Coordinates of C-alpha atoms and ligand atoms in Angstrom, one line a residue:
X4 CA -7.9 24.1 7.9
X5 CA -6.1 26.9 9.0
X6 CA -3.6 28.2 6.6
X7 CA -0.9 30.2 8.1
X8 CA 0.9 32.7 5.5
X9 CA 4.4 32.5 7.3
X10 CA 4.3 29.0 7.4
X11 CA 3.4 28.7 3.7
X12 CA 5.6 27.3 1.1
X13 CA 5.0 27.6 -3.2
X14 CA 6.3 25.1 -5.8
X15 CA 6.3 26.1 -9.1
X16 CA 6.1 23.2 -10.8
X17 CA 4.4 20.5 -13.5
X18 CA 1.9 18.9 -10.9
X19 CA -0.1 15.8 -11.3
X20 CA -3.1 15.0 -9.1
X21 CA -6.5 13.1 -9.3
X22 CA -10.0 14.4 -9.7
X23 CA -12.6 12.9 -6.7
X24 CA -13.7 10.7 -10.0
X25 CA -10.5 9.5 -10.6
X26 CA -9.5 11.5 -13.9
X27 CA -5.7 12.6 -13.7
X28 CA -5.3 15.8 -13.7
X29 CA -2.3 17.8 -15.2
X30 CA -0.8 21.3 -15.1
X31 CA 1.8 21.7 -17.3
X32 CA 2.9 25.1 -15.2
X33 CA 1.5 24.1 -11.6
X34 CA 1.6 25.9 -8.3
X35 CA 1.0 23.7 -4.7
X36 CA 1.0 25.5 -1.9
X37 CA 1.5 24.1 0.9
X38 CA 1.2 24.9 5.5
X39 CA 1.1 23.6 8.5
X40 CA -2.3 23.1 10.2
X41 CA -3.1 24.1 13.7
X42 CA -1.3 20.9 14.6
X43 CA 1.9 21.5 12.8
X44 CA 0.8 18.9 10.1
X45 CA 1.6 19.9 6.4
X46 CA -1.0 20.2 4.2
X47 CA -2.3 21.2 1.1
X48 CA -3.5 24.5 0.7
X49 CA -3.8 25.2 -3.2
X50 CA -3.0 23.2 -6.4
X51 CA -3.9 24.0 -10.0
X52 CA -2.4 25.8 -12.7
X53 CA 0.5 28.7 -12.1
X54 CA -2.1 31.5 -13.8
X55 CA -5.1 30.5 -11.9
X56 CA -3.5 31.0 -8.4
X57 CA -0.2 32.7 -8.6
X58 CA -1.8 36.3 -7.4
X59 CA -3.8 34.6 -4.6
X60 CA -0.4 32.5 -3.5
X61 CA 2.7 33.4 -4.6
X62 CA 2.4 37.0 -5.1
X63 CA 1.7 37.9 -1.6
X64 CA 4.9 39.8 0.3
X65 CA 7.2 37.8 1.7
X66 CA 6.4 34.6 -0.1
X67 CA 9.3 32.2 -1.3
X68 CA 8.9 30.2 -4.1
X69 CA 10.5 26.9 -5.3
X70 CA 11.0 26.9 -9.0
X71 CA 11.6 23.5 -10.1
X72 CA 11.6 23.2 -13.6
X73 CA 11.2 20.3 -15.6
X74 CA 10.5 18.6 -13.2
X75 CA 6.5 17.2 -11.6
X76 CA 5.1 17.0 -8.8
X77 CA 3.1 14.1 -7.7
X78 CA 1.3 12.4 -4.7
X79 CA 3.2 9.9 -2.4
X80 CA 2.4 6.7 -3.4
X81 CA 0.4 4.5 -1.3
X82 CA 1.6 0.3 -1.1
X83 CA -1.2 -1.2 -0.3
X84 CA 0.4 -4.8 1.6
X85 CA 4.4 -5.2 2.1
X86 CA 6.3 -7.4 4.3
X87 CA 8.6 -5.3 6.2
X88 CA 10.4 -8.5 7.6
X89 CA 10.6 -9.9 4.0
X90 CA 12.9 -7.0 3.2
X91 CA 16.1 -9.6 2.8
X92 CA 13.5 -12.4 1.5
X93 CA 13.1 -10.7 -2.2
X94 CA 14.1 -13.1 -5.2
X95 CA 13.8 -16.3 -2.9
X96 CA 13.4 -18.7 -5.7
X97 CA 10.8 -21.6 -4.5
X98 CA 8.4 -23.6 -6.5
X99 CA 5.4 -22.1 -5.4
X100 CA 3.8 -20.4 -2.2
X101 CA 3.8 -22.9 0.5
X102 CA 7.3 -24.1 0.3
X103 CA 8.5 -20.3 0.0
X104 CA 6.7 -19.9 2.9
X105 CA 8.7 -22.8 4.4
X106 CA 12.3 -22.6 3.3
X107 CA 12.7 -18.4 3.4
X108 CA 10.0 -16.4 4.9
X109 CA 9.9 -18.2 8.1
X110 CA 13.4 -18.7 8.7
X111 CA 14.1 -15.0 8.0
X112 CA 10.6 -14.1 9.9
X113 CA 11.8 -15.7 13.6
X114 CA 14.7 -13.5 13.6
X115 CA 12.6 -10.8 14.3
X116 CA 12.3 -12.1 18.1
X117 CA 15.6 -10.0 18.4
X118 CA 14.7 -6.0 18.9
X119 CA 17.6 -4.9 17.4
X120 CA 17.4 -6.7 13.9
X121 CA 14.2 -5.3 13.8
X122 CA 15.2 -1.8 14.1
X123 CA 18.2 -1.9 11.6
X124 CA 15.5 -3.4 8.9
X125 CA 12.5 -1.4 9.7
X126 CA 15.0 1.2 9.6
X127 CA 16.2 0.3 6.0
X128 CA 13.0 -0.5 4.8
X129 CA 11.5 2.9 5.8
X130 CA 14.6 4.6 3.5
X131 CA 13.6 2.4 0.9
X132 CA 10.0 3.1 0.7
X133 CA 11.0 7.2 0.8
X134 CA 13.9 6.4 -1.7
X135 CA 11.3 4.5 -3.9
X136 CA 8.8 7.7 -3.5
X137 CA 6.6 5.5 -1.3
X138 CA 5.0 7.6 1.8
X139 CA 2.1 5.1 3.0
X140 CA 2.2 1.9 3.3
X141 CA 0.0 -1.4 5.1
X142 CA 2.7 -3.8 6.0
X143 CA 3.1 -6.6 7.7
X144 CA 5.4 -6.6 11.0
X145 CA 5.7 -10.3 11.8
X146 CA 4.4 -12.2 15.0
X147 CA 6.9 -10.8 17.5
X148 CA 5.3 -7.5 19.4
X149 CA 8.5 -6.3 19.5
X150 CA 8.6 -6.2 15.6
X151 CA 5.3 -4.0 15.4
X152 CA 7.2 -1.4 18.3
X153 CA 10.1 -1.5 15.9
X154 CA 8.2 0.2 12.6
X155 CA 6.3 2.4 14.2
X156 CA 8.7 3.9 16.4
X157 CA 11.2 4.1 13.1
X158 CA 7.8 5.3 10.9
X159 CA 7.1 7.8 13.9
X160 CA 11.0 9.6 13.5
X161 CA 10.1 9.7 9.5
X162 CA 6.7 11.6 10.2
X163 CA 5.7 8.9 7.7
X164 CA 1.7 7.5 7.9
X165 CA 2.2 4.3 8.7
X166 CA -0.2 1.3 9.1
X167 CA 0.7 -2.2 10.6
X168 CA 0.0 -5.3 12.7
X169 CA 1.4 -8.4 14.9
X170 CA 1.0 -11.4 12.8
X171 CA -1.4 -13.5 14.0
X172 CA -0.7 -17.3 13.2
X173 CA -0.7 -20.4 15.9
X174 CA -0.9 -23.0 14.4
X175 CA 0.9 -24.8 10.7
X176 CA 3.8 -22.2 12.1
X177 CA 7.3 -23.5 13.0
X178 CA 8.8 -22.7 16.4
X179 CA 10.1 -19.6 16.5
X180 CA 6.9 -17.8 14.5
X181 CA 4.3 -19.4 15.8
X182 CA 2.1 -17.4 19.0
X183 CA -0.1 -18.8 21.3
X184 CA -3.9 -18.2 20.6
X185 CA -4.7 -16.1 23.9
X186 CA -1.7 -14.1 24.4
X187 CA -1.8 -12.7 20.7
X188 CA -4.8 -11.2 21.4
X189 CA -3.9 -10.2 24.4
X190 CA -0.6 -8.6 22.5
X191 CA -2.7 -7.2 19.8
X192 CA -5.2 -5.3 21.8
X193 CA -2.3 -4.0 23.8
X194 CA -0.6 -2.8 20.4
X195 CA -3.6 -1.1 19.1
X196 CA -3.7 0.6 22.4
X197 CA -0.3 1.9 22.1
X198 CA -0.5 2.6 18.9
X199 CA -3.3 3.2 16.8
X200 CA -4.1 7.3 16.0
X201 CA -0.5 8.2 17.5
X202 CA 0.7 10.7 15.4
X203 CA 0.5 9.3 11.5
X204 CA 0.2 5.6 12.9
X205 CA -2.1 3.1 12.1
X206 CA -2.6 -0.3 13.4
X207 CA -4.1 -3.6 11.2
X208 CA -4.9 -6.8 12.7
X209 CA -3.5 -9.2 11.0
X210 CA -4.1 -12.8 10.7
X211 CA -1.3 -14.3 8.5
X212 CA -3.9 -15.9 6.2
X213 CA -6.9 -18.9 7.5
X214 CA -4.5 -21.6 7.6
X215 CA -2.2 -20.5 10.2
X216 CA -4.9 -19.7 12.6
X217 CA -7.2 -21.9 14.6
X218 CA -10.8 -21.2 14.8
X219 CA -10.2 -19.5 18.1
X220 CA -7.4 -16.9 17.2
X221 CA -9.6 -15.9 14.1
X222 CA -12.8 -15.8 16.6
X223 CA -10.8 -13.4 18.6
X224 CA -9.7 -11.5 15.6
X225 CA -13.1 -10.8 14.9
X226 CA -13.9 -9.6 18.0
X227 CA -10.9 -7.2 18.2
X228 CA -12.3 -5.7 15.0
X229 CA -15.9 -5.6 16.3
X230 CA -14.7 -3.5 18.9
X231 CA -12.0 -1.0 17.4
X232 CA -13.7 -0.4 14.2
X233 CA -11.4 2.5 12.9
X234 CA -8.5 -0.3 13.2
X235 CA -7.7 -1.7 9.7
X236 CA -7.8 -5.5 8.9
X237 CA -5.2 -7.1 6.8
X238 CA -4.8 -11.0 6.2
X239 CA -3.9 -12.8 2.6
X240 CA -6.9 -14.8 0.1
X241 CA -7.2 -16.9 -2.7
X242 CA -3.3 -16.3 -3.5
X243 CA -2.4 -19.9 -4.7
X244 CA -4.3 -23.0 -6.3
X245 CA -2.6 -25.5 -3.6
X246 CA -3.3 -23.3 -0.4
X247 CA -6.8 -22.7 -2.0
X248 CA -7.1 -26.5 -1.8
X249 CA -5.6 -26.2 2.1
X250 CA -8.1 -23.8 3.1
X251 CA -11.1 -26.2 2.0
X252 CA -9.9 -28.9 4.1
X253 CA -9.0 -27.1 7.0
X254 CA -12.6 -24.9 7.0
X255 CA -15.2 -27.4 5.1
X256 CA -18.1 -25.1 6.5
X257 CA -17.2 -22.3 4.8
X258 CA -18.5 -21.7 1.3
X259 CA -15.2 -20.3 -0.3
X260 CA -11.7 -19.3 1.1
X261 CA -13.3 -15.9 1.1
X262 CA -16.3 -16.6 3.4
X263 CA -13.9 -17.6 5.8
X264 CA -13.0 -14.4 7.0
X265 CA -16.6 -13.0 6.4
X266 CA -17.4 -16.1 9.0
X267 CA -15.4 -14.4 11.5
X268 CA -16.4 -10.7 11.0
X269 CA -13.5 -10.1 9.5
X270 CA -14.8 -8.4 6.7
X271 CA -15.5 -4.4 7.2
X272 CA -14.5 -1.4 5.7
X273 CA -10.7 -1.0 6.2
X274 CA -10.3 -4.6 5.9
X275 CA -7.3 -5.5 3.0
X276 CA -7.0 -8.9 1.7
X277 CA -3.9 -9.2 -0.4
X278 CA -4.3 -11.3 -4.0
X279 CA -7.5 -11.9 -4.1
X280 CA -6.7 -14.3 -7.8
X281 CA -8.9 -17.5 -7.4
X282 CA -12.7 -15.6 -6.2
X283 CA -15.9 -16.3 -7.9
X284 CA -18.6 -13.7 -8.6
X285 CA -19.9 -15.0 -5.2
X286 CA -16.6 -13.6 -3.4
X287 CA -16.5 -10.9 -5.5
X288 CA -20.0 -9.5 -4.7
X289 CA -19.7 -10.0 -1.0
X290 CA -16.3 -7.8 -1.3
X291 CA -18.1 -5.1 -2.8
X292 CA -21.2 -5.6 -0.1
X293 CA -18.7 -5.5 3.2
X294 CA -16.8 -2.7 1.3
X295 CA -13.5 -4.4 1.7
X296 CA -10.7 -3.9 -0.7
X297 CA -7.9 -6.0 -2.4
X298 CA -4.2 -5.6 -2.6
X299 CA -3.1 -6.1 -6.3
X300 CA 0.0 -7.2 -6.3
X301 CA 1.2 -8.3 -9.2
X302 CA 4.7 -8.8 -9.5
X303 CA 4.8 -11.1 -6.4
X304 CA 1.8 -13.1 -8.4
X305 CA 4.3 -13.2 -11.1
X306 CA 7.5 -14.1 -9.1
X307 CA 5.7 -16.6 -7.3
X308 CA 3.6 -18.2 -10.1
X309 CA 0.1 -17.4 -8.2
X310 CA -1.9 -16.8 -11.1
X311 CA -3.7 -13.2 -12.7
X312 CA -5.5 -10.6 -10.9
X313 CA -8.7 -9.8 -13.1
X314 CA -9.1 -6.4 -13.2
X315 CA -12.3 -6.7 -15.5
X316 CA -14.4 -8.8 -13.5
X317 CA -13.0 -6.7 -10.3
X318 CA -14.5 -3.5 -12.0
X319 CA -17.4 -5.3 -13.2
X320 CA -18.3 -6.1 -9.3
X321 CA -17.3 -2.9 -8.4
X322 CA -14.9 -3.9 -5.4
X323 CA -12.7 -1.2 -4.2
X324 CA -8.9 -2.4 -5.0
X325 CA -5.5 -1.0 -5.3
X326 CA -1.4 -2.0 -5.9
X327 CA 0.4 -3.3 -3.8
X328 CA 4.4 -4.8 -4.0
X329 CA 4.1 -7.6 -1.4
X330 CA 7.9 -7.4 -0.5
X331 CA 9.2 -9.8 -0.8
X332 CA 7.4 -12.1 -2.5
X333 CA 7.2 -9.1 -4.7
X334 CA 10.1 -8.2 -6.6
X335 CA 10.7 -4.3 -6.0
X336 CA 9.9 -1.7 -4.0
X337 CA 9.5 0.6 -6.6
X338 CA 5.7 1.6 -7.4
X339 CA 6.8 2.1 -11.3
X340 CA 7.7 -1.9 -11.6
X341 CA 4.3 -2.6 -9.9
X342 CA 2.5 -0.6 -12.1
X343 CA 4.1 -2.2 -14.9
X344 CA 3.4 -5.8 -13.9
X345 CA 0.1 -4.5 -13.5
X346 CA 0.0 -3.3 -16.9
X347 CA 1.1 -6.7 -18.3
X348 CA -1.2 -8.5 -15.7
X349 CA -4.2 -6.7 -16.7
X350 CA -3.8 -7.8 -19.7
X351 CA -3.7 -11.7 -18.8
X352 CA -6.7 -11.6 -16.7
X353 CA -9.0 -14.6 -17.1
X354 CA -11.9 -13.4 -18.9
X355 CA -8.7 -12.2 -21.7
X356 CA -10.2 -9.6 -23.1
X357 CA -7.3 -8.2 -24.0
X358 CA -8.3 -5.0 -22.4
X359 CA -5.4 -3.0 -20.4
X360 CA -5.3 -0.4 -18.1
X361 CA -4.8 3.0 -18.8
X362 CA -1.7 4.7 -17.3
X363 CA -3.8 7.0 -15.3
X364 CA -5.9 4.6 -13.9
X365 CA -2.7 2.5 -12.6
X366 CA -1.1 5.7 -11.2
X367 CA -4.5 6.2 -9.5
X368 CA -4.5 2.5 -8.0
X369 CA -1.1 3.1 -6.4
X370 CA -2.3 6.6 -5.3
X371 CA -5.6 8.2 -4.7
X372 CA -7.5 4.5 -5.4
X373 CA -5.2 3.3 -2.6
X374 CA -6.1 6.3 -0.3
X375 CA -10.3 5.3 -1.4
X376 CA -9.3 1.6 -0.8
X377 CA -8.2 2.2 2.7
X378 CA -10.4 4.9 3.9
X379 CA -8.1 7.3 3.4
X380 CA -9.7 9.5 1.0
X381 CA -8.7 13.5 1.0
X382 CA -5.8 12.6 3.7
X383 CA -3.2 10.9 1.8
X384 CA -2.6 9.6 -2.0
X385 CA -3.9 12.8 -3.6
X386 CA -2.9 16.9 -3.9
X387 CA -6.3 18.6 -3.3
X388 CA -6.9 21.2 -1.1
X389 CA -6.9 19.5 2.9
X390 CA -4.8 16.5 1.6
X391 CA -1.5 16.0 3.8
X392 CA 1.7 16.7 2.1
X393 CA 2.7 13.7 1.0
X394 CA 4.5 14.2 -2.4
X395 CA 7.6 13.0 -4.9
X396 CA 9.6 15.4 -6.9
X397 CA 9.9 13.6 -10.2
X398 CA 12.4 13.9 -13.0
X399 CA 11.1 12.6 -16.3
X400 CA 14.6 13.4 -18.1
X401 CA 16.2 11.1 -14.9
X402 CA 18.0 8.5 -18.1
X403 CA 18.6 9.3 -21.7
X404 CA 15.5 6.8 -23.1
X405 CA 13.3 8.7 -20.5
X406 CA 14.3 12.1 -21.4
X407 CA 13.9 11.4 -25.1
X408 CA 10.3 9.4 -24.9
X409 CA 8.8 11.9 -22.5
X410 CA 10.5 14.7 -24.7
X411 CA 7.8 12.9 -27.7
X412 CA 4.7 12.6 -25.2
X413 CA 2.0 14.5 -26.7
X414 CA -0.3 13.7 -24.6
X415 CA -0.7 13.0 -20.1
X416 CA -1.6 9.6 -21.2
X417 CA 1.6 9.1 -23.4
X418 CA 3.5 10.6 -20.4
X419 CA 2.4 8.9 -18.2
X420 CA 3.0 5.7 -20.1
X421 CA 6.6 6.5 -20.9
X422 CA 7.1 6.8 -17.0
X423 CA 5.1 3.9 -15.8
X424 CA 6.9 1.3 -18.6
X425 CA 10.4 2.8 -18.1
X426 CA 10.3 4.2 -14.6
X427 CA 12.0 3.0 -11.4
X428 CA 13.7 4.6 -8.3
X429 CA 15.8 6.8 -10.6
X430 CA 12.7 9.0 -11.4
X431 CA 11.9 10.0 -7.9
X432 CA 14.4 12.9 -6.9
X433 CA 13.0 13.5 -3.8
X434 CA 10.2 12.5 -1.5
X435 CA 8.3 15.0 0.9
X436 CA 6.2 13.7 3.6
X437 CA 4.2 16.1 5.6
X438 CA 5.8 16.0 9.4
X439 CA 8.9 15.4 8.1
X440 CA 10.8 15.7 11.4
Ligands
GUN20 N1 0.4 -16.0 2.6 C1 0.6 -16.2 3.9 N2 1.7 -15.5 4.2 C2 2.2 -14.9 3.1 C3 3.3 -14.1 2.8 O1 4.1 -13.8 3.7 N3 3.4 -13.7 1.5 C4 2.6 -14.0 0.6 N4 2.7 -13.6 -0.7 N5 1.5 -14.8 0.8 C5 1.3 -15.3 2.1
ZN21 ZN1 1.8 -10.7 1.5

């Protein structure tokens, strides 16, 4: 990574970031330095304490520094499954998954045919991720082409690393959603062609989950992954008791929900599978074995009724998992309430061991876990040496309860806690991303 001095920038700063192990990692009086690589991308040069590196960094001639005191700096965080097209869907009240699919998300889903809505919300839902302090995200588009052209072009104008995918569903679709089997796989492969490595961009092929695809699309899924294997996967599993109950009907071959996907080689590294709630150890083992990961996302599971992520059998298997919001069956953009549903959903898990999570290891699942869960490890979700420059300015005295319980913390831990349980978009005063444009 080549470093260039006039290119360099220095924050002075309190600086959070996470050890390869996952320990968080805190310098009360940080520097991060911070230049362009040989291909004009921002990344990290240096980050550790003021002492350690202010001769090596900020003492050099010419070298400006931005002082912003009291305040931290922290990775981007990392949403790990979001519905971009679900943006105006939030706090759709419906008994349970399958009719919200029905009555909201795919009524507000076929609008996406038209170009134009798409832009203005992938447009809004961009500023809302960056307002929110989120810089990476996996997200649906929806099963127009046009809608996946729309994101990235918008993610593209941000500089933002952006991963997403046509929805793949023909069949148990309504007109004006549902695709035909041949020409959305035709589409996709087109779309990964135009898309995938482009500048930050990323592209996921993305079944909407087994029961809206036939045999055949998900056969051709497969195959799409089989050949572009740096392309992620993203689909939905085990979310909800009654589509559980679906998905043995519609697939009795298969020996759990799971398997399905694993059936049609749809399990691989960079493969996400959002909820992952009703799995046996069975499931749970063959996660771990096809290193594919899971998209927590626990306040949708909340809003929706869905049922507990368990984070202690998840460990205990040693799956690779991180959070997620799941817009909009989630409730809020904002990683904070994610972490805190988390928090309280960790502690509801089925074996009820009335363990919970420890605030670094949530901040870590919506950051540098997230990054490890996706195969982006030491490029994103972190603030070590070679990571892009993805990162929030944030201001723990941002209401007077948070300014007085982080004024108490006597410890990262406590810290940290005060700003996961209290947090939301007012603690983020700015987001960074590294090509900002
Ligand atoms: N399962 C299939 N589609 C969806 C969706 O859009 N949201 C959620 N939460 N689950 C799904
Ligand atoms: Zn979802």
């Amino acid at each position: 990574m080549a470093a260039k001095l006039g290119g360099m920038q220095i924050y002075r700063s309190s600086l959070l970031r996470f050890a390869d192990d996952g320990r968080a990692l805190y310098d009360e009086d940080g520097l991060l330095a911070v230049a362009p690589d040989d291909k004009g991308q921002q990344r990290v040069v240096a980050a550790g304490s003021w002492q350690a590196l202010q001769a090596r960094f900020a003492d050099l001639p010419g070298v400006q520094v931005t002082h912003l005191p009291e305040r931290i700096l922290a990775p981007g965080f990392i949403d790990m499954h979001i519905h971009y097209p679900q943006t105006d869907v939030i706090g759709a009240p419906a008994a349970g998954l399958l009719p919200w699919l029905e009555n909201y998300t795919f009524p507000h889903e076929s609008a996406f045919a038209d170009r134009s809505h798409a832009d203005a919300v992938a447009g809004f839902f961009l500023d809302e991720l960056l307002r929110n302090g989120v810089t990476t995200a996996l997200t649906f588009a929806t099963s127009h082409p046009a809608s996946v052209d729309a994101l990235m072009q918008a993610s593209q104008a941000r500089g933002m690393r952006m991963i997403t995918g046509k929805v793949l569903q023909d069949r148990h679709s309504p007109d004006g959603v549902r695709d035909d089997t041949e020409q959305s796989l035709i589409d996709t492969e087109a779309l990964i062609r135009r898309w995938h490595g482009v500048d930050r961009l990323g592209y996921a092929i993305t079944p909407r989950f087994a029961p809206t695809s036939t045999h055949a699309q998900l056969r051709g899924a497969g195959e799409l992954a089989a050949r572009y294997t740096d392309v992620w996967i993203q689909s939905h599993v085990a979310e909800n008791l009654d589509e559980v109950r679906w998905v043995a009907e519609l697939f009795p071959e298969a020996r759990s929900y799971l398997s399905v996907y694993d059936d049609f080689g749809l399990m691989r590294e960079r493969a996400v599978y959002a909820h992952c709630i009703h799995l046996d150890g069975e499931d749970r083992a063959l996660l771990r074995e096809r290193r594919t990961a899971a998209a927590v996302s626990p306040t949708s599971n909340l809003f929706l009724g869905s049922g507990f992520f368990d984070f202690a059998q998840a460990d205990a298997a040693q799956f690779l998992y991180g959070l997620a919001s799941d817009v909009g069956g989630g409730m809020s953009f904002s990683p904070f309430k994610t972490m805190q549903a988390a928090y309280v959903a960790g502690r509801e898990g089925q074996t009820k061991q009335g363990l919970s999570l420890s605030p670094a290891s949530l901040w870590w699942q919506h950051t540098a876990g997230a990054a490890r869960a996706l195969g982006l490890a030491g490029q994103v979700g972190n603030l070590q040496p070679g990571c892009e420059a993805d990162f929030v300015v944030l201001n723990p005295a941002c209401t007077p309860l948070l300014a007085r319980k982080t004024r108490q913390a006597s410890s990262l831990d406590e810290l940290l806690f005060a700003m996961i349980i209290l947090g939301d978009d007012r603690l983020i005063e700015r987001t960074l991303v590294s090509q900002a444009k």
